[in-house]
Each structure stands twice: as structure tokens, then as C-alpha cells.
Amino acid sequence: MTQTIEPGNPEAPTQPEDTGAGTRSAAAIPGIIPAALKRRVPKYSDLAPLMQFKKPEFSRAARLRRASTIWDLRDQAKRRTPQAPFDYTDGAAEAEITLRRAREAFLDIEFRPGILRNVSKIDLTTDILGKTSRLPVGIAPTGFTRMMHSEGEYAGSQAAAAAGIPYTLSTMGTASIEDVAAAAPDGRNWFQLYLWTDRDRSLELIERAARAGNDTLMVTVDTAVAGARLRDVRNGMTIPPALTIKTVLDASYRPAWWFNFLTHEPLTFASLSRYTGTVADLINSMFDPTLTFDDLDWLRETWKGKLVVKGIQTVEDARRVVDHGADGVVLSNHGGRQLDRAPIPFHLLPDVKAAFEADNSDAAIILDTGIMSGADIIAALALGADFTMIGRAYLYGLMAGGRAGVDRAIEILEKDMLRTMALLGVSRISELTPDHVRLLSK
């Protein structure tokens, strides 16, 4: 009969004692050290395989390869960008509570993986607003982008086109609608609009966007007035950055940024270049405090492509803009740059999803704010988002290394998503469900 012996079982039978002289091993004799454990002087032949010193690499490509996370790109961006432009990107409104909470929201979850699934092939493609995106993430509109790096919107749009994802140009961009379309002719370009009090100016931008091939118009509605971005106030932020004593000293640590800045075309609001006025005048004309749902109706009648409303922060407003003709909503608090202590899009997401399902609405739900990893994106998709957008995450890459840095940011996020999907036991975006994510109680 065969007897099974469990490891460490105290009831297991012991071997008979060996009473013969000289038959005990050295390891069994107290005070005797086996030969394999005795110290010796190492031989060169033993050390040679261990001494594999790599030649130091100082190229931009090597530096970007060393970035394994978006946070690593942020560290590189901070070292290479003057304080005022970096803080303009990195900062938020007032005490920056909203931005901190938005990032914490993604940390306060628990993934719930499935096992024994075939995840040898992961498909990250998804449909958004009538077309396919190779990844479930696009580039969000950002203003003054060439201030962060001279390649600015050109780098963002070209990297997005190469990755097969949408790129959104801001009304406050520093490259024109036409130039971005020419720089990325094969890309999927969207245009973000601030509705002006002067509707003729808005109409001209809308028509230019349509002629340039933009298939989606994203109207931002959370900017009745500008938020109190205190880092910019403390830095004396101007557009373009002024050459004060402070900025000259700051430049001495970031010569590459200043060389690029001074040897390229001056920063302008490229989409608004036909109009004169100070920066303050232009911004005040951008933010229309009289905007109502009637204006959204006018926009729906005017724009024939897909219409998305960005800045949705309540379930009621999500439903209402869809009733007024929106094809999708962007759950967003403007990256925490407007109202501090605003609702967190990730927390709002399940309620908006439930409301749309109750209404039998097929409007797209897009989410931004706080995304710093591919795992964040997968969590958002699992809880009901159809798509996500990144702002700061791609700008950190831009500041770290121009177009190559944006490519690296997208690559990092893609690798994160592939790994997270595989570990969750999911091979397609459509397989993600709320059961894959649990919100941790505080």
C-alpha cells in the first residue's frame, strides 16, 4: 500500500536511524559546514558573466525609454520645462482638491480578475462616435500647447494619428485648424469650441473645422468664468512667458526649452489669428457667462457632424444635453482647473451609465480627469465609460520629449492596458463589466 506523506506533517513516519559508523552526511554532523557553503576567493571566470556594464546613453530616445510610467514622464517634464509652463499644465484651481480627489478615485478601487481565460490575444479597439479607435483613449483639448514644447499641437496630432486614436484641437490652441489637419492628414481630428457671445466668430470656427475634415465638435460648457489657478498667479504667468529676472534664472537650468521657444514662431492663438486684442480680451470673449441650452440647440442645428458636450458634472445635465441633441457627453471637471471641490467624473460615471440605460440612450459616455495609467482607463471602461481622454498625461510626455515623448506616453498607457486586461482575464473591451471593479469604501 502506498503511503502519502504531506510536507511538514508532524505525524509523518520518520526514517530509521542509521547506527552504522561513518554513514552520516556532513550536513547532519553539528559543526561541520558542507563544501558548497564554505567561503572562497571568487575566480574571474565566475565574475565575468556578472560584469555586464552598459555604456551610458544620454540620447532623448534612451531617456524616454527609461520612463516606465506617466509619473516618470512627469519627472522628466519638470526637469526640462520652466516652472511657469510646467505649473500651468500640472496645476489646478485654488487648493487643487478636485485634481487630488480625481486621482485618488482611481486608486480607491479593487480589480476583480477572472482566471483560466484565454488572454493570448488582447484587442483594445473600440468604436466611438461612429468610427473605430485602435485604443479606448484619445487626446483631450489643451490650450497654449506650444508653450509646453515648441512642437505642441503638431506633436500631439501626429502621435495620435500614428496610434490610431482621435486628437482634439482646442480653440485656445497655438496651431490653426488647417495646419493641424495638414500635419496629420490621416488622423481623426476633432475640434473643441468655446461658444462666443459673438456667434459670427463661433460660426466661422465651426465652418473652418468642417472644411478641415473634423468629424466631431466638442463644446466646452464648464467655463462661465475662468477658475482661480493660483500657481499661475504666483508665477506671474503670461502668454507668452515674459523674460523677467526670474524666468532668465529659470532658463539657465532648461536651455533646450528656451532655445526651442526663441527660435520658433511666437505663440499665438492660431485659430483666432484674424482678431486683434489682448490675451485678457480674447479669454473674456471665450468664456460666455450667458450660455444656455438654447445656444446648444443653435449649435446642434449648425454643426452637421457628431456633437459632444464637455464639462458634464451631474446626471441631470447629462440627460438634458442628450435631449438637446448631443451625441455624447464628456464627464469632466476641466481637470480640476475650474471649480475646486467639483464632482469627480469617475464617481459620477456609474450613475450616468445607469441613467442612459434607463432612457434607452445610445449617447457616448467619455471620461477625463485624473487618468495617469492604463489601469485607470480600464477601470473607467469597466464602470461604463465608452471612451476616455487624456490631457496632462500626454502633455507630460510632450514636455519630456516632444513628439517622441507623446509617442512614449501613449505606448506606456497601451502596455498598461494590455497587461491589466490580461490579468483581469479579459481579451476584448466589450467583455469588461462593473463586476471587474469594486469601489473601496473609505
XYZ file of N, CA, C and O in Angstrom, residues 213-362:
600
model
N -12.044 68.838 -42.213
C -12.282 67.404 -42.062
C -12.515 66.922 -40.648
O -12.529 65.706 -40.409
N -12.711 67.814 -39.702
C -13.024 67.391 -38.334
C -14.417 66.768 -38.312
O -15.383 67.389 -38.769
N -14.525 65.549 -37.774
C -15.829 64.882 -37.786
C -16.616 65.058 -36.496
O -17.793 64.707 -36.429
N -15.979 65.593 -35.462
C -16.635 65.758 -34.168
C -16.352 67.141 -33.607
O -15.194 67.595 -33.628
N -17.387 67.788 -33.108
C -17.256 69.081 -32.439
C -17.518 68.873 -30.954
O -18.537 68.310 -30.566
N -16.592 69.325 -30.132
C -16.695 69.176 -28.678
C -16.856 70.561 -28.073
O -15.914 71.354 -28.065
N -18.036 70.867 -27.573
C -18.283 72.180 -26.991
C -18.093 72.094 -25.481
O -18.637 71.220 -24.813
N -17.273 72.990 -24.944
C -16.977 73.009 -23.510
C -17.926 73.969 -22.812
O -18.079 75.120 -23.228
N -18.560 73.499 -21.717
C -19.633 74.274 -21.087
C -19.394 74.548 -19.604
O -20.308 75.022 -18.916
N -18.186 74.299 -19.108
C -17.931 74.486 -17.673
C -17.059 75.704 -17.398
O -16.365 75.775 -16.396
N -17.108 76.691 -18.303
C -16.216 77.845 -18.171
C -16.998 79.155 -18.250
O -16.706 80.020 -19.084
N -18.007 79.288 -17.396
C -18.728 80.565 -17.357
C -17.763 81.705 -17.043
O -17.863 82.805 -17.590
N -16.813 81.415 -16.154
C -15.688 82.315 -15.875
C -14.466 81.435 -15.677
O -14.571 80.222 -15.506
N -13.293 82.029 -15.722
C -12.067 81.258 -15.528
C -11.900 80.880 -14.061
O -12.244 81.642 -13.155
N -11.378 79.669 -13.826
C -11.096 79.242 -12.466
C -9.902 79.972 -11.890
O -9.101 80.570 -12.609
N -9.784 79.918 -10.559
C -8.670 80.585 -9.862
C -7.478 79.642 -9.812
O -7.318 78.859 -8.882
N -6.629 79.717 -10.832
C -5.456 78.844 -10.918
C -4.280 79.553 -10.247
O -3.555 80.338 -10.863
N -4.121 79.257 -8.977
C -3.240 80.072 -8.140
C -1.766 79.880 -8.462
O -0.959 80.784 -8.238
N -1.396 78.735 -8.966
C 0.021 78.578 -9.357
C 0.377 79.604 -10.437
O 1.456 80.191 -10.417
N -0.547 79.803 -11.389
C -0.285 80.771 -12.460
C -0.181 82.182 -11.898
O 0.657 82.973 -12.335
N -1.036 82.490 -10.923
C -0.995 83.815 -10.308
C 0.347 84.022 -9.606
O 0.996 85.063 -9.755
N 0.763 83.018 -8.856
C 2.016 83.143 -8.099
C 3.241 83.179 -9.001
O 4.257 83.798 -8.669
N 3.145 82.509 -10.146
C 4.265 82.503 -11.086
C 4.290 83.734 -11.975
O 5.232 83.914 -12.758
N 3.258 84.580 -11.869
C 3.165 85.716 -12.770
C 3.032 85.271 -14.204
O 3.613 85.862 -15.117
N 2.245 84.219 -14.418
C 2.139 83.580 -15.726
C 1.573 84.526 -16.778
O 0.546 85.167 -16.575
N 2.264 84.605 -17.907
C 1.771 85.383 -19.045
C 1.881 84.525 -20.297
O 2.623 83.546 -20.342
N 1.121 84.899 -21.318
C 1.173 84.231 -22.618
C 1.595 85.266 -23.656
O 0.843 86.189 -23.923
N 2.812 85.170 -24.249
C 3.843 84.167 -23.957
C 4.577 84.489 -22.669
O 4.428 85.589 -22.137
N 5.392 83.532 -22.154
C 6.139 83.788 -20.932
C 7.029 85.024 -21.069
O 7.708 85.204 -22.078
N 7.012 85.870 -20.075
C 7.803 87.105 -20.109
C 9.235 86.831 -19.645
O 9.471 85.997 -18.772
N 10.188 87.553 -20.219
C 11.591 87.394 -19.847
C 11.911 88.293 -18.650
O 12.512 89.356 -18.782
N 11.498 87.853 -17.480
C 11.826 88.560 -16.246
C 13.124 87.989 -15.676
O 13.671 87.016 -16.205
N 13.606 88.591 -14.594
C 14.816 88.061 -13.948
C 14.584 86.620 -13.507
O 15.443 85.749 -13.678
N 13.390 86.355 -12.979
C 13.075 85.003 -12.511
C 13.107 84.004 -13.660
O 13.681 82.908 -13.535
N 12.496 84.362 -14.801
C 12.463 83.418 -15.914
C 13.833 83.234 -16.546
O 14.158 82.150 -17.030
N 14.652 84.270 -16.540
C 16.013 84.131 -17.077
C 16.810 83.162 -16.211
O 17.538 82.292 -16.724
N 16.699 83.288 -14.884
C 17.379 82.352 -13.988
C 16.850 80.939 -14.194
O 17.609 79.970 -14.219
N 15.531 80.827 -14.339
C 14.916 79.526 -14.566
C 15.415 78.927 -15.880
O 15.625 77.721 -16.005
N 15.637 79.777 -16.879
C 16.074 79.312 -18.194
C 17.462 78.706 -18.139
O 17.798 77.831 -18.952
N 18.285 79.156 -17.210
C 19.651 78.651 -17.146
C 19.691 77.164 -16.838
O 20.669 76.483 -17.151
N 18.635 76.648 -16.244
C 18.547 75.223 -15.936
C 17.838 74.440 -17.043
O 17.842 73.217 -17.017
N 17.199 75.132 -17.967
C 16.439 74.478 -19.044
C 16.764 75.128 -20.386
O 15.901 75.678 -21.062
N 18.019 75.099 -20.803
C 18.397 75.810 -22.015
C 17.712 75.284 -23.270
O 17.429 76.056 -24.199
N 17.428 73.974 -23.340
C 16.815 73.415 -24.551
C 15.425 73.996 -24.776
O 15.047 74.315 -25.915
N 14.648 74.155 -23.673
C 13.291 74.706 -23.821
C 13.367 76.124 -24.360
O 12.645 76.477 -25.298
N 14.243 76.928 -23.794
C 14.327 78.319 -24.215
C 14.881 78.442 -25.634
O 14.442 79.300 -26.405
N 15.802 77.578 -26.012
C 16.315 77.611 -27.381
C 15.182 77.325 -28.365
O 15.016 78.027 -29.372
N 14.387 76.283 -28.071
C 13.260 75.964 -28.946
C 12.238 77.099 -28.960
O 11.700 77.457 -30.014
N 11.974 77.662 -27.802
C 10.967 78.717 -27.693
C 11.369 79.955 -28.495
O 10.560 80.544 -29.220
N 12.635 80.345 -28.388
C 13.085 81.581 -29.012
C 13.372 81.433 -30.497
O 13.430 82.435 -31.217
N 13.545 80.204 -30.977
C 13.898 80.007 -32.389
C 12.728 79.514 -33.232
O 12.917 79.165 -34.405
N 11.521 79.455 -32.642
C 10.333 79.102 -33.403
C 9.362 80.287 -33.429
O 9.580 81.289 -32.749
N 8.325 80.151 -34.215
C 7.337 81.220 -34.334
C 6.763 81.578 -32.966
O 6.541 80.702 -32.130
N 6.507 82.854 -32.705
C 5.933 83.261 -31.413
C 4.582 82.597 -31.176
O 3.860 82.257 -32.118
N 4.255 82.422 -29.904
C 2.967 81.825 -29.551
C 1.832 82.777 -29.891
O 1.878 83.961 -29.559
N 0.821 82.227 -30.551
C -0.401 82.983 -30.822
C -1.580 82.034 -30.687
O -1.427 80.816 -30.725
N -2.762 82.617 -30.542
C -3.981 81.817 -30.600
C -4.266 81.591 -32.082
O -4.960 82.385 -32.717
N -3.742 80.489 -32.613
C -3.721 80.324 -34.059
C -5.117 80.309 -34.672
O -5.318 80.816 -35.772
N -6.102 79.757 -33.988
C -7.453 79.716 -34.535
C -8.111 81.094 -34.518
O -9.121 81.315 -35.163
N -7.497 82.032 -33.779
C -8.092 83.358 -33.618
C -7.200 84.439 -34.211
O -7.355 85.604 -33.910
N -6.278 84.045 -35.064
C -5.253 84.978 -35.507
C -5.805 86.153 -36.303
O -5.127 87.145 -36.490
N -7.032 86.065 -36.758
C -7.598 87.148 -37.545
C -8.137 88.270 -36.663
O -8.595 89.284 -37.153
N -8.141 88.035 -35.369
C -8.735 89.011 -34.467
C -7.656 89.668 -33.627
O -6.649 89.071 -33.275
N -7.892 90.929 -33.305
C -6.932 91.675 -32.504
C -7.451 91.797 -31.081
O -8.627 91.598 -30.803
N -6.548 92.155 -30.182
C -6.933 92.335 -28.790
C -5.934 91.689 -27.876
O -5.098 90.890 -28.304
N -6.000 92.029 -26.609
C -5.091 91.454 -25.629
C -5.507 90.033 -25.306
O -6.612 89.592 -25.624
N -4.592 89.316 -24.647
C -4.913 87.957 -24.209
C -6.132 87.980 -23.295
O -7.034 87.149 -23.413
N -6.172 88.933 -22.379
C -7.319 89.019 -21.462
C -8.616 89.241 -22.230
O -9.651 88.639 -21.917
N -8.575 90.099 -23.256
C -9.774 90.339 -24.053
C -10.236 89.068 -24.748
O -11.429 88.756 -24.798
N -9.281 88.320 -25.299
C -9.635 87.097 -26.003
C -10.233 86.062 -25.054
O -11.232 85.414 -25.373
N -9.625 85.902 -23.875
C -10.139 84.923 -22.917
C -11.531 85.324 -22.437
O -12.431 84.488 -22.319
N -11.722 86.603 -22.165
C -13.043 87.051 -21.739
C -14.084 86.808 -22.821
O -15.254 86.531 -22.529
N -13.669 86.922 -24.079
C -14.617 86.657 -25.157
C -14.860 85.162 -25.324
O -15.892 84.750 -25.840
N -13.893 84.349 -24.893
C -14.073 82.896 -24.955
C -15.152 82.429 -23.988
O -16.018 81.637 -24.326
N -15.099 82.901 -22.761
C -15.961 82.390 -21.707
C -17.233 83.212 -21.646
O -17.236 84.344 -21.161
N -18.334 82.632 -22.142
C -19.605 83.334 -22.239
C -20.485 82.981 -21.040
O -21.028 81.878 -20.963
N -20.659 83.886 -20.085
C -21.473 83.578 -18.900
C -22.969 83.542 -19.184
O -23.749 83.189 -18.297
N -23.381 83.870 -20.394
C -24.810 83.867 -20.721
C -25.228 82.581 -21.433
O -26.386 82.445 -21.843
N -24.321 81.631 -21.576
C -24.588 80.415 -22.338
C -25.731 79.615 -21.713
O -25.764 79.398 -20.495
N -26.689 79.171 -22.545
C -27.829 78.379 -22.072
C -28.070 77.209 -23.026
O -27.389 77.051 -24.045
N -29.086 76.412 -22.714
C -29.428 75.276 -23.573
C -29.952 75.742 -24.931
O -29.885 74.990 -25.908
N -30.446 76.948 -25.018
C -30.859 77.474 -26.320
C -29.672 77.580 -27.268
O -29.796 77.349 -28.477
N -28.501 77.928 -26.711
C -27.301 78.008 -27.529
C -26.873 76.622 -28.012
O -26.359 76.468 -29.120
N -27.126 75.609 -27.175
C -26.815 74.246 -27.586
C -27.723 73.829 -28.748
O -27.281 73.142 -29.682
N -28.978 74.252 -28.695
C -29.895 73.974 -29.812
C -29.384 74.615 -31.105
O -29.414 73.997 -32.177
N -28.917 75.855 -31.003
C -28.378 76.552 -32.176
C -27.175 75.807 -32.732
O -27.027 75.629 -33.943
N -26.318 75.320 -31.830
C -25.125 74.609 -32.246
C -25.490 73.292 -32.921
O -24.882 72.907 -33.927
N -26.499 72.599 -32.388
C -26.916 71.336 -32.986
C -27.448 71.542 -34.409
O -27.204 70.723 -35.305
N -28.147 72.642 -34.617
C -28.654 72.943 -35.952
C -27.532 73.342 -36.913
O -27.595 73.065 -38.114
N -26.487 73.952 -36.361
C -25.411 74.478 -37.196
C -24.401 73.409 -37.583
O -23.946 73.356 -38.733
N -24.024 72.564 -36.635
C -22.989 71.558 -36.863
C -23.633 70.252 -37.318
O -24.489 69.702 -36.634
N -23.175 69.719 -38.439
C -23.788 68.523 -39.015
C -23.074 67.232 -38.619
O -23.584 66.135 -38.884
N -21.902 67.341 -38.015
C -21.189 66.145 -37.589
C -21.609 65.704 -36.199
O -22.668 66.076 -35.686
N -20.759 64.903 -35.573
C -21.030 64.454 -34.202
C -20.800 65.617 -33.239
O -19.827 66.358 -33.362
N -21.703 65.731 -32.263
C -21.627 66.816 -31.281
C -21.494 66.225 -29.881
O -22.312 65.397 -29.457
N -20.449 66.655 -29.175
C -20.183 66.178 -27.820
C -20.124 67.378 -26.888
O -19.559 68.421 -27.242
N -20.699 67.244 -25.708
C -20.690 68.325 -24.719
C -19.739 67.951 -23.587
O -19.906 66.911 -22.935
N -18.747 68.781 -23.371
C -17.701 68.526 -22.371
C -17.902 69.428 -21.155
O -18.163 70.624 -21.286
N -17.757 68.814 -19.977
C -17.921 69.562 -18.733
C -19.146 69.133 -17.968
O -19.614 69.848 -17.075
N -19.678 67.944 -18.262
C -20.868 67.423 -17.575
C -20.469 66.942 -16.183
O -19.543 66.142 -16.034
N -21.213 67.405 -15.163
C -20.858 67.076 -13.784
C -22.051 66.610 -12.941
O -21.900 66.389 -11.739
N -23.226 66.458 -13.577
C -24.384 65.900 -12.884
C -25.138 64.983 -13.842
O -25.056 65.136 -15.069
N -25.885 64.043 -13.280
C -26.697 63.145 -14.093
C -27.762 63.931 -14.844
O -28.024 63.681 -16.036
N -28.368 64.902 -14.171
C -29.434 65.682 -14.795
C -28.935 66.415 -16.037
O -29.612 66.426 -17.082
N -27.750 67.015 -15.952
C -27.215 67.728 -17.107
C -26.823 66.769 -18.224
O -26.956 67.099 -19.413
N -26.344 65.582 -17.866
C -26.017 64.588 -18.891
C -27.253 64.235 -19.697
O -27.224 64.180 -20.934
N -28.340 63.991 -18.994
C -29.587 63.658 -19.685
C -30.085 64.830 -20.519
O -30.541 64.658 -21.657
N -29.966 66.009 -19.997
C -30.559 67.165 -20.664
C -29.834 67.511 -21.954
O -30.478 67.854 -22.946
N -28.498 67.438 -21.959
C -27.791 67.777 -23.188
C -28.068 66.743 -24.275
O -28.109 67.079 -25.468
N -28.279 65.486 -23.887
C -28.656 64.475 -24.868
C -30.039 64.783 -25.433
O -30.286 64.656 -26.638
N -30.943 65.240 -24.573
C -32.273 65.634 -25.045
C -32.190 66.787 -26.039
O -33.051 66.932 -26.908
N -31.153 67.612 -25.907
C -30.977 68.749 -26.813
C -30.089 68.407 -28.010
O -29.630 69.318 -28.701
N -29.848 67.123 -28.239
C -29.206 66.716 -29.473
C -27.765 66.290 -29.408
O -27.166 65.984 -30.450
N -27.164 66.237 -28.231
C -25.766 65.815 -28.135
C -25.640 64.326 -28.444
O -26.468 63.515 -28.018
N -24.602 63.978 -29.191
C -24.314 62.570 -29.486
C -23.497 61.913 -28.381
O -23.353 60.686 -28.375
N -22.953 62.706 -27.499
C -22.162 62.159 -26.414
C -21.861 63.218 -25.379
O -22.053 64.422 -25.614
N -21.416 62.766 -24.218
C -21.046 63.682 -23.135
C -19.638 63.340 -22.675
O -19.208 62.180 -22.741
N -18.926 64.360 -22.235
C -17.628 64.152 -21.594
C -17.798 64.488 -20.124
O -18.020 65.649 -19.761
N -17.759 63.453 -19.280
C -17.802 63.676 -17.839
C -16.452 64.254 -17.443
O -15.421 63.580 -17.502
N -16.461 65.515 -17.063
C -15.201 66.227 -16.856
C -15.426 67.423 -15.953
O -16.470 68.074 -16.024
N -14.464 67.701 -15.087
C -14.481 68.941 -14.315
C -13.317 69.839 -14.743
O -12.775 70.590 -13.946
N -12.962 69.727 -16.016
C -11.900 70.547 -16.614
C -10.548 70.270 -15.957
O -9.719 71.164 -15.783
N -10.343 69.006 -15.590
C -9.072 68.658 -14.964
C -8.867 69.322 -13.623
O -7.730 69.497 -13.173
N -9.965 69.685 -12.949
C -9.848 70.362 -11.667
C -9.424 71.812 -11.781
O -9.070 72.439 -10.784
N -9.491 72.387 -12.995
C -8.968 73.724 -13.234
C -10.029 74.817 -13.160
O -9.723 75.987 -13.363
N -11.282 74.447 -12.896
C -12.342 75.435 -12.816
C -12.871 75.547 -11.386
O -12.369 76.322 -10.597
N -13.875 74.732 -11.048
C -14.458 74.764 -9.700
C -13.747 73.760 -8.815
O -13.774 72.557 -9.081
N -13.096 74.238 -7.757
C -12.485 73.301 -6.822
C -13.580 72.643 -5.992
O -14.625 73.246 -5.719
N -13.350 71.393 -5.591
C -14.333 70.551 -4.909
C -15.513 70.180 -5.828
O -16.615 69.928 -5.372
N -15.254 70.161 -7.116
C -16.279 69.761 -8.085
C -16.470 68.244 -8.036
O -15.615 67.508 -7.516
N -17.589 67.743 -8.581
C -17.795 66.294 -8.622
C -16.665 65.601 -9.391
O -16.094 66.160 -10.321
N -16.383 64.370 -8.987
C -15.323 63.588 -9.619
C -15.940 62.730 -10.728
O -16.846 61.933 -10.461
N -15.495 62.892 -11.973
C -16.100 62.151 -13.082
C -16.156 60.642 -12.858
O -17.150 59.997 -13.193
N -15.105 60.056 -12.299
C -15.087 58.611 -12.089
C -16.177 58.174 -11.117
O -16.775 57.101 -11.274
N -16.453 59.000 -10.115
C -17.537 58.687 -9.176
C -18.905 58.861 -9.823
O -19.852 58.134 -9.514
N -19.016 59.828 -10.722
C -20.282 60.122 -11.391
C -20.630 59.077 -12.448
O -21.813 58.864 -12.759
N -19.631 58.427 -12.976
C -19.782 57.535 -14.122
C -20.873 56.469 -13.965
O -21.728 56.336 -14.857
N -20.909 55.679 -12.891
C -21.932 54.629 -12.811
C -23.358 55.178 -12.833
O -24.256 54.555 -13.428
N -23.572 56.341 -12.237
C -24.919 56.913 -12.210
C -25.346 57.398 -13.592
O -26.502 57.242 -13.989
N -24.420 57.989 -14.331
C -24.744 58.430 -15.692
C -25.018 57.223 -16.579
O -25.958 57.217 -17.387
N -24.211 56.188 -16.445
C -24.430 54.969 -17.218
C -25.808 54.390 -16.932
O -26.543 54.014 -17.869
N -26.186 54.310 -15.670
C -27.500 53.769 -15.301
C -28.623 54.630 -15.861
O -29.644 54.120 -16.332
N -28.450 55.949 -15.820
C -29.472 56.864 -16.338
C -29.653 56.693 -17.841
O -30.781 56.657 -18.347
N -28.556 56.576 -18.571
C -28.648 56.398 -20.026
C -29.296 55.064 -20.372
O -30.069 54.960 -21.330
N -28.971 54.029 -19.609
C -29.608 52.732 -19.855
C -31.104 52.803 -19.578
O -31.917 52.243 -20.329
N -31.491 53.508 -18.533
C -32.915 53.660 -18.221
C -33.640 54.439 -19.309
O -34.831 54.196 -19.574
N -32.937 55.366 -19.949
C -33.534 56.177 -21.011
C -33.425 55.513 -22.391
O -33.866 56.091 -23.389
N -32.807 54.325 -22.436
C -32.532 53.665 -23.716
C -31.729 54.572 -24.649
O -31.942 54.595 -25.866
N -30.798 55.328 -24.077
C -29.981 56.260 -24.842
C -28.694 55.585 -25.290
O -28.061 54.852 -24.518
N -28.315 55.820 -26.543
C -27.050 55.296 -27.045
C -25.979 56.378 -27.113
O -24.959 56.219 -27.795
